[in-house]
XYZ file of C-alpha atoms in Angstrom:
664
model
C 62.394 -0.087 -103.286
C 61.840 -3.057 -100.984
C 62.547 -2.502 -97.284
C 63.958 -5.202 -94.994
C 63.899 -4.744 -91.212
C 66.030 -7.020 -89.014
C 66.075 -6.954 -85.224
C 69.686 -7.424 -84.045
C 69.437 -6.648 -80.360
C 66.744 -5.966 -77.779
C 67.564 -4.660 -74.304
C 64.987 -4.599 -71.485
C 65.410 -2.724 -68.208
C 62.781 -3.022 -65.450
C 60.133 -4.011 -67.999
C 57.187 -6.169 -66.869
C 59.162 -7.948 -64.183
C 62.388 -8.360 -66.173
C 65.007 -6.346 -64.282
C 67.681 -6.483 -66.982
C 67.943 -8.535 -70.151
C 69.831 -8.179 -73.420
C 68.904 -10.425 -76.346
C 71.025 -10.884 -79.451
C 69.193 -11.934 -82.627
C 71.197 -13.609 -85.361
C 69.187 -15.174 -88.193
C 66.329 -17.320 -86.917
C 66.114 -16.975 -83.134
C 64.609 -19.523 -80.741
C 63.629 -18.276 -77.278
C 63.014 -21.126 -74.813
C 61.389 -21.015 -71.406
C 58.598 -22.546 -69.422
C 55.356 -20.683 -68.951
C 55.768 -17.461 -66.968
C 59.453 -16.928 -67.746
C 58.780 -13.887 -69.975
C 58.665 -15.134 -73.582
C 55.589 -13.062 -74.399
C 57.186 -10.132 -72.584
C 59.871 -10.050 -75.302
C 57.188 -9.568 -77.991
C 55.422 -6.980 -75.787
C 58.691 -5.073 -75.380
C 59.257 -5.043 -79.167
C 55.761 -3.658 -79.802
C 56.008 -1.134 -76.947
C 59.331 0.133 -78.273
C 57.750 0.907 -81.650
C 54.147 1.855 -80.913
C 53.656 2.112 -77.145
C 51.385 -0.978 -77.105
C 51.703 -4.629 -76.086
C 51.438 -7.538 -78.539
C 47.634 -7.494 -78.125
C 47.436 -3.851 -79.200
C 46.664 -2.509 -75.706
C 48.066 0.837 -74.552
C 47.078 0.308 -70.908
C 49.106 -2.587 -69.534
C 51.421 -2.858 -66.549
C 55.022 -2.056 -67.467
C 56.520 -1.182 -64.118
C 58.436 -3.726 -62.022
C 56.794 -4.913 -58.803
C 58.402 -6.014 -55.526
C 57.616 -9.282 -53.776
C 54.526 -7.681 -52.248
C 53.238 -6.699 -55.705
C 53.882 -3.023 -55.088
C 55.455 -0.828 -57.776
C 59.128 -0.197 -57.113
C 59.360 3.621 -57.169
C 61.946 5.955 -58.722
C 63.336 3.524 -61.289
C 63.260 3.867 -65.059
C 61.564 1.326 -67.335
C 63.304 1.055 -70.646
C 63.407 -0.884 -73.914
C 66.144 -0.343 -76.487
C 66.371 -2.016 -79.867
C 69.095 -2.167 -82.501
C 67.659 -2.590 -86.002
C 69.075 -3.032 -89.457
C 66.919 -1.282 -92.051
C 68.274 -2.236 -95.478
C 71.632 -2.904 -93.730
C 71.592 0.568 -92.135
C 71.788 0.415 -88.297
C 69.142 2.313 -86.328
C 68.914 2.439 -82.527
C 65.530 3.053 -80.903
C 64.900 3.640 -77.219
C 61.736 4.315 -75.222
C 61.946 5.143 -71.490
C 59.110 5.395 -68.960
C 60.074 7.204 -65.778
C 58.329 8.637 -62.779
C 58.210 12.346 -61.977
C 58.900 13.218 -58.333
C 58.607 16.763 -56.999
C 59.451 18.094 -53.541
C 56.794 20.609 -52.504
C 57.913 23.604 -50.522
C 57.860 22.907 -46.813
C 57.891 19.107 -47.156
C 60.827 16.879 -46.423
C 60.021 14.134 -48.943
C 59.379 14.206 -52.673
C 55.869 13.415 -53.977
C 54.982 11.263 -57.015
C 53.625 13.532 -59.752
C 52.849 11.189 -62.665
C 54.865 9.505 -65.419
C 56.644 10.728 -68.509
C 57.941 8.903 -71.577
C 61.247 9.721 -73.256
C 62.072 8.854 -76.857
C 65.465 8.444 -78.544
C 66.371 7.865 -82.191
C 70.030 6.970 -82.590
C 70.499 8.466 -79.081
C 68.917 11.772 -80.197
C 66.112 12.856 -77.797
C 62.787 13.408 -79.548
C 59.241 14.457 -78.804
C 56.490 11.821 -79.024
C 55.190 13.213 -82.321
C 58.643 13.243 -83.925
C 59.325 9.695 -82.770
C 55.963 8.405 -84.069
C 56.572 10.085 -87.417
C 59.971 8.387 -87.690
C 58.414 4.990 -86.895
C 55.691 5.631 -89.463
C 58.356 6.306 -92.074
C 59.774 2.846 -91.388
C 56.415 1.087 -91.559
C 52.687 1.703 -91.074
C 51.462 0.272 -87.749
C 48.588 -1.624 -89.372
C 50.892 -3.228 -91.945
C 53.424 -4.034 -89.202
C 50.847 -6.081 -87.274
C 49.839 -8.031 -90.381
C 53.378 -9.009 -91.419
C 54.835 -9.790 -87.957
C 52.122 -12.042 -86.493
C 50.877 -15.135 -88.412
C 47.506 -14.913 -86.642
C 46.941 -11.184 -87.203
C 45.362 -11.330 -90.666
C 42.747 -13.911 -89.703
C 42.033 -11.846 -86.591
C 40.732 -8.982 -88.739
C 37.041 -8.571 -89.465
C 36.164 -10.437 -92.659
C 35.314 -7.123 -94.344
C 38.822 -5.805 -93.577
C 40.446 -9.065 -94.754
C 38.513 -8.822 -98.005
C 39.497 -5.189 -98.479
C 43.205 -5.980 -98.009
C 43.079 -8.900 -100.468
C 41.235 -6.888 -103.120
C 43.634 -3.992 -102.590
C 46.530 -6.416 -103.045
C 45.181 -8.540 -105.913
C 42.611 -6.262 -107.515
C 38.844 -6.744 -107.752
C 36.999 -8.317 -110.661
C 34.657 -5.801 -112.277
C 31.463 -6.741 -114.071
C 32.582 -4.892 -117.180
C 35.849 -6.884 -117.226
C 33.911 -10.161 -117.258
C 31.631 -8.840 -119.998
C 34.604 -7.678 -122.075
C 36.120 -11.174 -122.016
C 32.749 -12.872 -122.544
C 30.607 -10.999 -125.133
C 27.561 -13.137 -124.322
C 27.182 -11.045 -121.133
C 27.241 -7.632 -122.873
C 23.522 -7.012 -122.296
C 23.802 -7.962 -118.620
C 26.818 -5.670 -118.173
C 24.773 -2.753 -119.507
C 22.062 -3.517 -116.935
C 24.665 -3.588 -114.156
C 25.599 0.024 -114.917
C 22.494 1.133 -112.988
C 22.080 -1.584 -110.350
C 24.106 -4.231 -108.548
C 24.117 -7.853 -109.641
C 22.286 -8.896 -106.475
C 19.633 -6.214 -107.035
C 19.200 -7.457 -110.609
C 18.773 -11.046 -109.423
C 16.243 -10.055 -106.747
C 14.355 -8.033 -109.336
C 14.204 -10.980 -111.748
C 13.054 -13.373 -108.996
C 10.289 -10.989 -107.963
C 9.203 -10.504 -111.587
C 9.167 -14.272 -112.216
C 6.952 -14.887 -109.171
C 4.581 -12.094 -110.131
C 4.356 -13.243 -113.764
C 3.541 -16.803 -112.718
C 0.893 -15.597 -110.268
C -0.616 -13.339 -112.929
C -0.712 -16.161 -115.494
C -2.567 -18.431 -113.062
C -5.287 -15.810 -112.636
C -6.015 -15.185 -116.350
C -8.391 -18.172 -117.042
C -10.388 -17.456 -113.881
C -10.728 -13.792 -114.767
C -11.912 -14.616 -118.329
C -14.567 -16.947 -116.909
C -15.742 -14.272 -114.457
C -16.119 -11.716 -117.269
C -18.147 -14.161 -119.384
C -20.548 -14.774 -116.506
C -20.952 -11.057 -115.762
C -22.187 -10.043 -119.262
C -25.808 -8.709 -119.027
C -28.727 -9.514 -121.363
C -29.049 -7.231 -124.492
C -31.800 -4.492 -124.681
C -33.207 -2.043 -127.327
C -30.258 0.334 -126.923
C -31.230 2.541 -129.926
C -34.557 3.566 -128.350
C -32.895 4.037 -124.968
C -30.397 6.478 -126.496
C -33.281 8.555 -127.900
C -35.031 8.585 -124.508
C -31.781 9.634 -122.831
C -31.291 12.604 -125.186
C -34.897 13.740 -124.604
C -34.563 13.675 -120.799
C -31.219 15.500 -120.878
C -32.746 18.250 -123.035
C -35.616 18.750 -120.566
C -33.207 18.840 -117.589
C -31.020 21.436 -119.344
C -34.051 23.705 -119.873
C -34.945 23.521 -116.165
C -31.337 24.148 -115.076
C -31.233 27.283 -117.237
C -34.403 28.532 -115.548
C -32.945 27.852 -112.059
C -29.687 29.572 -112.985
C -31.555 32.677 -114.193
C -33.361 32.947 -110.846
C -30.119 32.420 -108.903
C -28.486 35.224 -110.876
C -31.298 37.580 -109.782
C -30.456 36.859 -106.128
C -26.709 37.302 -106.709
C -27.341 40.632 -108.466
C -29.377 41.801 -105.476
C -26.521 41.048 -103.053
C -24.034 42.833 -105.309
C -26.265 45.940 -105.503
C -26.777 45.924 -101.761
C -23.039 45.670 -101.016
C -22.296 48.473 -103.476
C -24.988 50.634 -101.847
C -23.490 50.060 -98.370
C -20.051 50.980 -99.690
C -21.273 54.266 -101.210
C -23.148 55.265 -98.040
C -20.072 54.478 -95.952
C -17.889 56.552 -98.254
C -20.201 59.603 -98.084
C -20.523 59.342 -94.307
C -16.746 59.161 -93.979
C -16.421 62.318 -96.090
C -19.063 64.057 -93.978
C -17.372 63.046 -90.723
C -13.990 64.226 -91.985
C -15.472 67.593 -93.061
C -17.308 67.935 -89.761
C -14.054 67.254 -87.907
C -12.293 69.935 -89.962
C -15.048 72.492 -89.233
C -15.026 71.651 -85.548
C -11.239 71.812 -85.442
C -11.249 75.279 -87.003
C -13.803 76.510 -84.464
C -11.807 75.064 -81.596
C -8.594 76.573 -82.916
C -10.271 79.954 -82.802
C -10.639 79.536 -79.045
C -7.074 78.190 -78.712
C -8.289 75.049 -76.979
C -6.510 71.846 -78.059
C -9.151 69.301 -78.934
C -6.895 67.007 -80.937
C -7.418 64.026 -78.651
C -11.195 64.533 -78.568
C -11.251 64.789 -82.348
C -9.227 61.619 -82.678
C -11.491 59.752 -80.278
C -14.648 61.045 -81.955
C -13.401 60.053 -85.406
C -12.367 56.666 -84.123
C -15.819 56.218 -82.557
C -17.524 57.057 -85.849
C -15.404 54.560 -87.765
C -16.051 51.874 -85.181
C -19.788 52.527 -85.436
C -19.533 52.278 -89.224
C -17.566 49.012 -88.853
C -20.303 47.749 -86.537
C -22.995 48.559 -89.090
C -21.066 46.991 -91.968
C -20.440 43.864 -89.909
C -24.161 43.606 -89.141
C -24.967 44.014 -92.857
C -22.540 41.189 -93.698
C -24.161 38.988 -91.036
C -27.577 39.639 -92.583
C -26.256 38.534 -95.972
C -24.822 35.349 -94.456
C -28.119 34.579 -92.716
C -29.931 34.951 -96.052
C -27.490 32.492 -97.645
C -27.935 30.040 -94.743
C -31.680 30.153 -95.293
C -31.214 29.271 -98.953
C -28.779 26.420 -98.126
C -31.167 25.034 -95.494
C -33.907 24.897 -98.127
C -31.657 22.983 -100.522
C -30.633 20.545 -97.790
C -34.289 19.883 -96.966
C -34.931 19.119 -100.648
C -32.030 16.651 -100.645
C -33.316 14.918 -97.514
C -36.760 14.501 -99.078
C -35.195 13.065 -102.251
C -33.030 10.685 -100.208
C -35.971 9.329 -98.177
C -38.110 8.994 -101.311
C -35.370 7.086 -103.114
C -34.448 5.005 -100.060
C -38.048 3.793 -99.685
C -38.285 2.848 -103.343
C -38.472 -0.931 -103.877
C -37.940 -3.092 -106.954
C -41.194 -4.195 -108.616
C -40.722 -7.312 -110.707
C -42.886 -7.914 -113.775
C -43.510 -11.620 -114.143
C -43.826 -11.122 -117.914
C -40.088 -10.495 -118.027
C -39.506 -14.128 -117.020
C -41.362 -15.618 -120.012
C -40.217 -16.331 -123.541
C -41.401 -13.345 -125.647
C -42.311 -15.734 -128.527
C -44.071 -18.696 -126.945
C -44.901 -17.109 -123.562
C -43.491 -20.165 -121.804
C -41.970 -19.403 -118.423
C -38.206 -19.705 -118.121
C -36.620 -22.428 -116.050
C -36.859 -21.769 -112.307
C -33.058 -21.644 -111.992
C -32.805 -19.064 -114.806
C -35.640 -17.008 -113.289
C -33.947 -16.928 -109.892
C -30.614 -15.994 -111.468
C -32.201 -13.171 -113.474
C -34.104 -11.913 -110.424
C -30.878 -11.910 -108.456
C -29.146 -9.933 -111.215
C -32.036 -7.438 -111.440
C -32.057 -7.001 -107.653
C -28.314 -6.512 -107.588
C -28.462 -3.947 -110.428
C -31.397 -2.154 -108.765
C -29.572 -2.108 -105.420
C -26.291 -0.878 -106.936
C -28.082 1.844 -108.928
C -30.021 2.882 -105.843
C -26.852 3.009 -103.747
C -25.085 5.153 -106.359
C -27.967 7.640 -106.353
C -28.099 7.709 -102.550
C -24.330 8.275 -102.425
C -24.660 11.114 -104.959
C -27.333 12.746 -102.776
C -25.125 12.218 -99.714
C -22.171 13.874 -101.464
C -24.347 16.879 -102.405
C -25.634 17.027 -98.841
C -22.070 16.892 -97.469
C -21.043 19.758 -99.748
C -24.017 21.873 -98.606
C -23.324 20.928 -94.992
C -19.697 21.971 -95.365
C -20.761 25.304 -96.905
C -23.357 25.762 -94.140
C -20.764 25.030 -91.411
C -18.269 27.421 -93.011
C -20.944 30.166 -93.051
C -21.727 29.368 -89.407
C -18.053 29.865 -88.575
C -18.125 33.209 -90.417
C -21.268 34.204 -88.477
C -19.586 33.252 -85.213
C -16.501 35.259 -86.161
C -18.748 38.220 -87.078
C -20.550 37.972 -83.727
C -17.212 37.864 -81.900
C -16.036 40.808 -83.996
C -19.250 42.698 -83.085
C -18.636 42.094 -79.372
C -15.046 43.319 -79.724
C -16.191 46.480 -81.545
C -18.844 47.179 -78.903
C -16.224 46.807 -76.183
C -13.901 49.208 -78.004
C -16.771 51.683 -78.506
C -17.451 51.592 -74.755
C -13.807 52.392 -73.987
C -13.745 55.170 -76.588
C -16.950 56.719 -75.207
C -15.515 56.703 -71.689
C -12.379 58.475 -72.923
C -14.518 60.973 -74.868
C -16.460 61.847 -71.715
C -13.214 62.503 -69.854
C -11.873 64.639 -72.686
C -15.133 66.575 -73.009
C -15.101 67.297 -69.288
C -11.550 68.597 -69.531
C -12.381 70.832 -72.485
C -15.553 72.109 -70.785
C -13.473 73.302 -67.894
C -11.184 75.117 -70.290
C -14.121 76.669 -72.085
C -15.478 78.385 -68.992
C -13.084 81.211 -69.647
C -13.261 81.006 -73.436
C -15.746 82.163 -76.026
C -18.293 79.451 -76.776
C -19.177 78.346 -80.274
C -22.156 76.548 -81.821
C -20.943 73.636 -83.989
C -24.432 72.728 -85.186
C -25.059 76.302 -86.333
C -21.781 76.281 -88.220
C -22.661 72.954 -89.862
C -26.066 74.314 -90.902
C -24.346 77.233 -92.601
C -21.633 75.110 -94.308
C -22.697 74.383 -97.920
C -20.278 71.489 -98.486
C -21.378 69.653 -95.343
C -25.085 70.182 -96.066
C -24.559 68.873 -99.601
C -22.978 65.641 -98.228
C -25.843 65.230 -95.723
C -28.366 65.538 -98.545
C -26.464 62.981 -100.658
C -26.373 60.511 -97.729
C -30.139 60.826 -97.182
C -30.779 60.309 -100.881
C -28.567 57.196 -100.952
C -30.199 55.713 -97.840
C -33.616 56.252 -99.429
C -32.438 54.323 -102.500
C -31.493 51.110 -100.614
C -32.144 48.084 -102.894
C -35.200 46.051 -101.974
C -34.774 42.372 -101.166
C -35.939 40.068 -103.930
C -37.421 36.671 -103.217
C -36.729 33.745 -105.567
C -38.491 30.370 -105.258
C -36.888 27.527 -107.230
C -38.381 24.648 -105.223
C -40.876 23.573 -107.900
C -38.228 23.664 -110.636
C -35.809 21.662 -108.497
C -38.466 19.068 -107.738
C -39.223 18.651 -111.437
C -35.510 18.442 -112.217
C -35.010 15.717 -109.577
C -37.864 13.692 -111.024
C -36.379 13.913 -114.524
C -32.919 12.976 -113.181
C -34.355 9.846 -111.590
C -35.890 8.868 -114.927
C -32.601 9.643 -116.687
C -30.659 7.535 -114.174
C -32.897 4.572 -114.900
C -32.294 4.980 -118.648
C -28.528 5.266 -118.096
C -28.596 2.171 -115.938
C -30.182 0.229 -118.805
C -27.785 1.740 -121.347
C -24.893 0.651 -119.190
C -25.716 -2.899 -120.261
C -24.540 -2.059 -123.780
C -21.208 -0.698 -122.681
C -20.958 -3.544 -120.168
C -21.319 -6.103 -122.970
C -18.794 -4.278 -125.157
C -16.453 -3.839 -122.215
C -16.754 -7.515 -121.332
C -15.878 -8.619 -124.876
C -12.988 -6.161 -125.031
C -11.836 -7.280 -121.599
C -11.797 -10.929 -122.643
C -9.709 -10.024 -125.683
C -7.347 -7.983 -123.495
C -6.954 -10.861 -121.048
C -6.137 -13.299 -123.847
C -3.531 -10.891 -125.252
C -2.217 -10.325 -121.738
C -1.846 -14.082 -121.250
C 0.279 -14.330 -124.406
C 2.376 -11.332 -123.383
C 2.908 -12.646 -119.840
C 4.119 -15.981 -121.195
C 6.690 -14.192 -123.365
C 7.814 -12.041 -120.432
C 8.167 -15.085 -118.177
C 10.398 -16.794 -120.739
C 12.583 -13.664 -120.995
C 12.876 -13.373 -117.194
C 13.855 -17.032 -116.791
C 16.513 -16.593 -119.483
C 17.888 -13.518 -117.679
C 17.944 -15.411 -114.371
C 19.949 -18.227 -115.929
C 22.295 -15.657 -117.476
C 22.785 -13.939 -114.091
C 23.457 -17.261 -112.314
C 26.129 -18.267 -114.816
C 27.612 -14.746 -114.655
C 27.828 -14.928 -110.848
C 29.563 -18.303 -110.960
C 32.039 -17.036 -113.532
C 32.761 -13.888 -111.493
C 33.264 -15.899 -108.281
C 35.621 -18.327 -109.993
C 37.563 -15.468 -111.609
C 38.004 -13.454 -108.380
C 38.946 -16.448 -106.222
C 41.355 -17.724 -108.886
C 42.931 -14.257 -109.138
C 43.391 -13.966 -105.357
C 44.477 -17.540 -104.678
C 47.156 -17.301 -107.369
C 49.095 -15.174 -104.860
C 49.262 -17.905 -102.196
C 50.907 -21.332 -102.010
C 49.584 -22.862 -98.808
C 46.210 -21.170 -98.229
C 43.124 -20.528 -100.369
C 40.470 -17.876 -99.817
C 36.730 -18.301 -100.099
C 35.341 -14.915 -101.174
C 31.642 -15.771 -101.605
C 29.069 -17.927 -99.841
C 25.963 -19.473 -101.416
C 22.901 -18.745 -99.247
C 19.852 -20.969 -98.752
C 17.637 -18.590 -100.723
C 20.000 -18.771 -103.709
C 21.647 -15.408 -103.057
C 25.379 -14.799 -102.981
C 26.891 -13.345 -99.777
C 30.323 -11.697 -99.812
C 32.703 -13.327 -97.285
C 36.430 -13.712 -96.811
C 37.485 -16.965 -95.190
C 40.927 -18.547 -95.328
C 40.896 -22.300 -96.056
C 43.719 -24.751 -95.438
C 43.138 -27.872 -97.524
C 39.416 -27.046 -97.394
C 39.389 -26.531 -93.604
C 38.564 -23.036 -92.267
C 41.589 -21.268 -90.747
C 39.952 -21.079 -87.304
C 39.294 -24.864 -87.260
C 42.753 -25.968 -88.432
C 45.485 -27.224 -86.099
C 48.187 -24.908 -84.785
C 50.861 -25.961 -87.282
C 48.536 -25.435 -90.244
C 47.412 -22.024 -88.967
C 51.012 -20.878 -88.414
C 52.136 -21.943 -91.896
C 48.985 -20.449 -93.455
C 49.744 -17.212 -91.599
C 53.317 -17.251 -92.939
C 51.985 -17.831 -96.467
C 49.746 -14.781 -96.067
C 52.632 -12.740 -94.620
C 54.864 -13.673 -97.575
C 52.275 -12.317 -100.033
C 51.637 -9.184 -97.962
C 55.374 -8.504 -97.748
C 55.654 -8.687 -101.534
C 52.691 -6.333 -101.938
C 53.787 -3.782 -99.332
C 57.478 -4.307 -100.292
C 58.629 -4.636 -96.698
C 59.844 -7.467 -94.424
C 59.936 -7.340 -90.635
C 60.661 -9.811 -87.797
C 57.921 -12.415 -87.301
C 57.201 -13.580 -83.741
C 55.784 -17.134 -83.650
C 54.247 -18.084 -80.298
C 53.833 -21.764 -79.293
C 56.462 -22.715 -81.843
C 56.870 -26.084 -80.112
C 53.571 -27.125 -81.778
C 54.991 -26.671 -85.276
C 57.579 -29.098 -86.629
C 58.254 -27.511 -90.024
C 57.724 -23.974 -91.274
C 57.284 -22.955 -94.882
C 60.008 -20.753 -96.360
C 59.865 -17.033 -95.683
C 62.193 -14.113 -96.406
C 61.424 -12.454 -93.062
C 63.385 -12.849 -89.823
C 61.815 -15.503 -87.554
C 61.721 -15.261 -83.745
C 60.280 -18.453 -82.232
C 58.771 -18.444 -78.722
C 59.034 -22.055 -77.504
C 57.585 -23.524 -74.310
C 60.291 -25.608 -72.622
C 59.598 -27.086 -69.205
C 63.257 -27.667 -68.476
C 64.199 -24.012 -68.971
C 63.510 -22.179 -65.700
C 64.933 -19.011 -67.263
C 64.901 -17.684 -70.788
C 67.355 -19.373 -73.129
C 68.164 -17.944 -76.560
C 69.571 -19.831 -79.558
C 70.154 -18.348 -82.997
C 70.479 -19.921 -86.430
C 72.187 -17.969 -89.192
C 69.638 -16.107 -91.337
C 69.701 -16.950 -95.019
C 67.997 -15.575 -98.113
C 66.976 -12.303 -96.482
C 66.717 -9.678 -99.206
């Protein structure tokens, strides 16, 4: 149901300098007065009555009446009352601002204690929340501003203007365009996963890349042709390669066998240490039990001494095991150092190696005539470059091996440092434990002066289980694995020599694969050139399709929106310099932007917009038109019009009304 709001009467009391004023509104109302007589105050009063704001949307503005010295006149009420017709049903609204004065105990005069606002709906007092809810039921504040002020809509941010128009008229979806125009079906499917602008940017980037790639193809083919090496006897080289690899494999197997001997030694040694430690722990535990039993016989508590003694033994065992581990690490470091020295010798030997050119290589093998000087220099340059590259690869391989050994060596050094720190910590703990043992032994000795003494060593000598463990420990210690020495230096040297020979063969064999690769690469580049040309054509077709789609969508949306207006048109998109489309929302009056048009055109354009908004929101409300003297004719509107007209001859406000017609 459409809602029509008509302002019939507005009464001001002590509001912004107006002491008392009652305005009657019948049909179209003209309010005359020179500047400063209070025309804008009428619009402020209307807005304050509804929403507590002035016509600019401000909540903090001066309402109270001032005296001739510009001081607020105290203890008077400031009031606005309005009589409205809402679908012919009368409603009276009243908002009152009054001061609160309290008289403190013991003082003769009252003291100002702030302001309060009173609200009335049809003379019924209400709280602020109730009143606001009632106003909201009449009309949303945002909608009210748009349909009561011709300049309000253009004053919105362009994004908000666009949102209101699309909400009112409906947006144009890509799928709708595609449904009406089947030629865009493929594009519509693409737009399911990305925006139109993203698609266009993607196509532009692809087109640029494809063109750049196509320009490079001929140059790259020419470079490959020039880089193809001379052919060699590749069949014999393959046989030589297999022979060298077989010899290297035999040497590697021999080195691996010797390395396994060393690893087996370390495993046996660690297992031997573990067994000795286990037997010693059993012996210490049994000894502690025997000693505890003897001490219990004399009723002397030696629990703490036993605990300290056991702890000391374990710490001493930990110390020995840590030292054994350090010895193993030192042995490994020695082996790594030897390997690193071998690598350094290989590196220096290879680094000092120079290319020796055989002048016979620069003669025709048939007639023995020397090649042209230019060809000889080119071939020498190629041979030097190949020799240098091969040499650099070998040096880098040696460097990588050296880095790996260095990393392993540094990690072992860190472990050695940690073991040394651990050894120092254990020694410190042993010192503390020994000190505590001495104190405990002294205490027990004092207790034993009056107790029967016992001989622990004699008891241990008599104890069969303990003596058996002692014998087993001695036997194990006598069976400690002997260190085995393994020398692989000669094998490694021979292997390195064979690897150098193999590398030279591989370098020559690489010419074969280089020739094959070059031919294959040229074929690939030619196929790539054909494929890129096809892709470029497809991209350009898609770009043209997207451009025509954008134009069609723009025309459709603007036509759909502008069909709702008689006086104003809206520009919804802007063509950018780079070819992109930027969303905008600009009102145009005969092609002139709203902000650049004259006052009369802007007012009538604003009324045209208000008419459409009123139809959409199904509500009409009084429209205040400021500076009405600048507009001769207004377009038709169903809303109540209140004109604010500057009139130099009117020292005070003068109101004239014209009967309202065609208000539905």
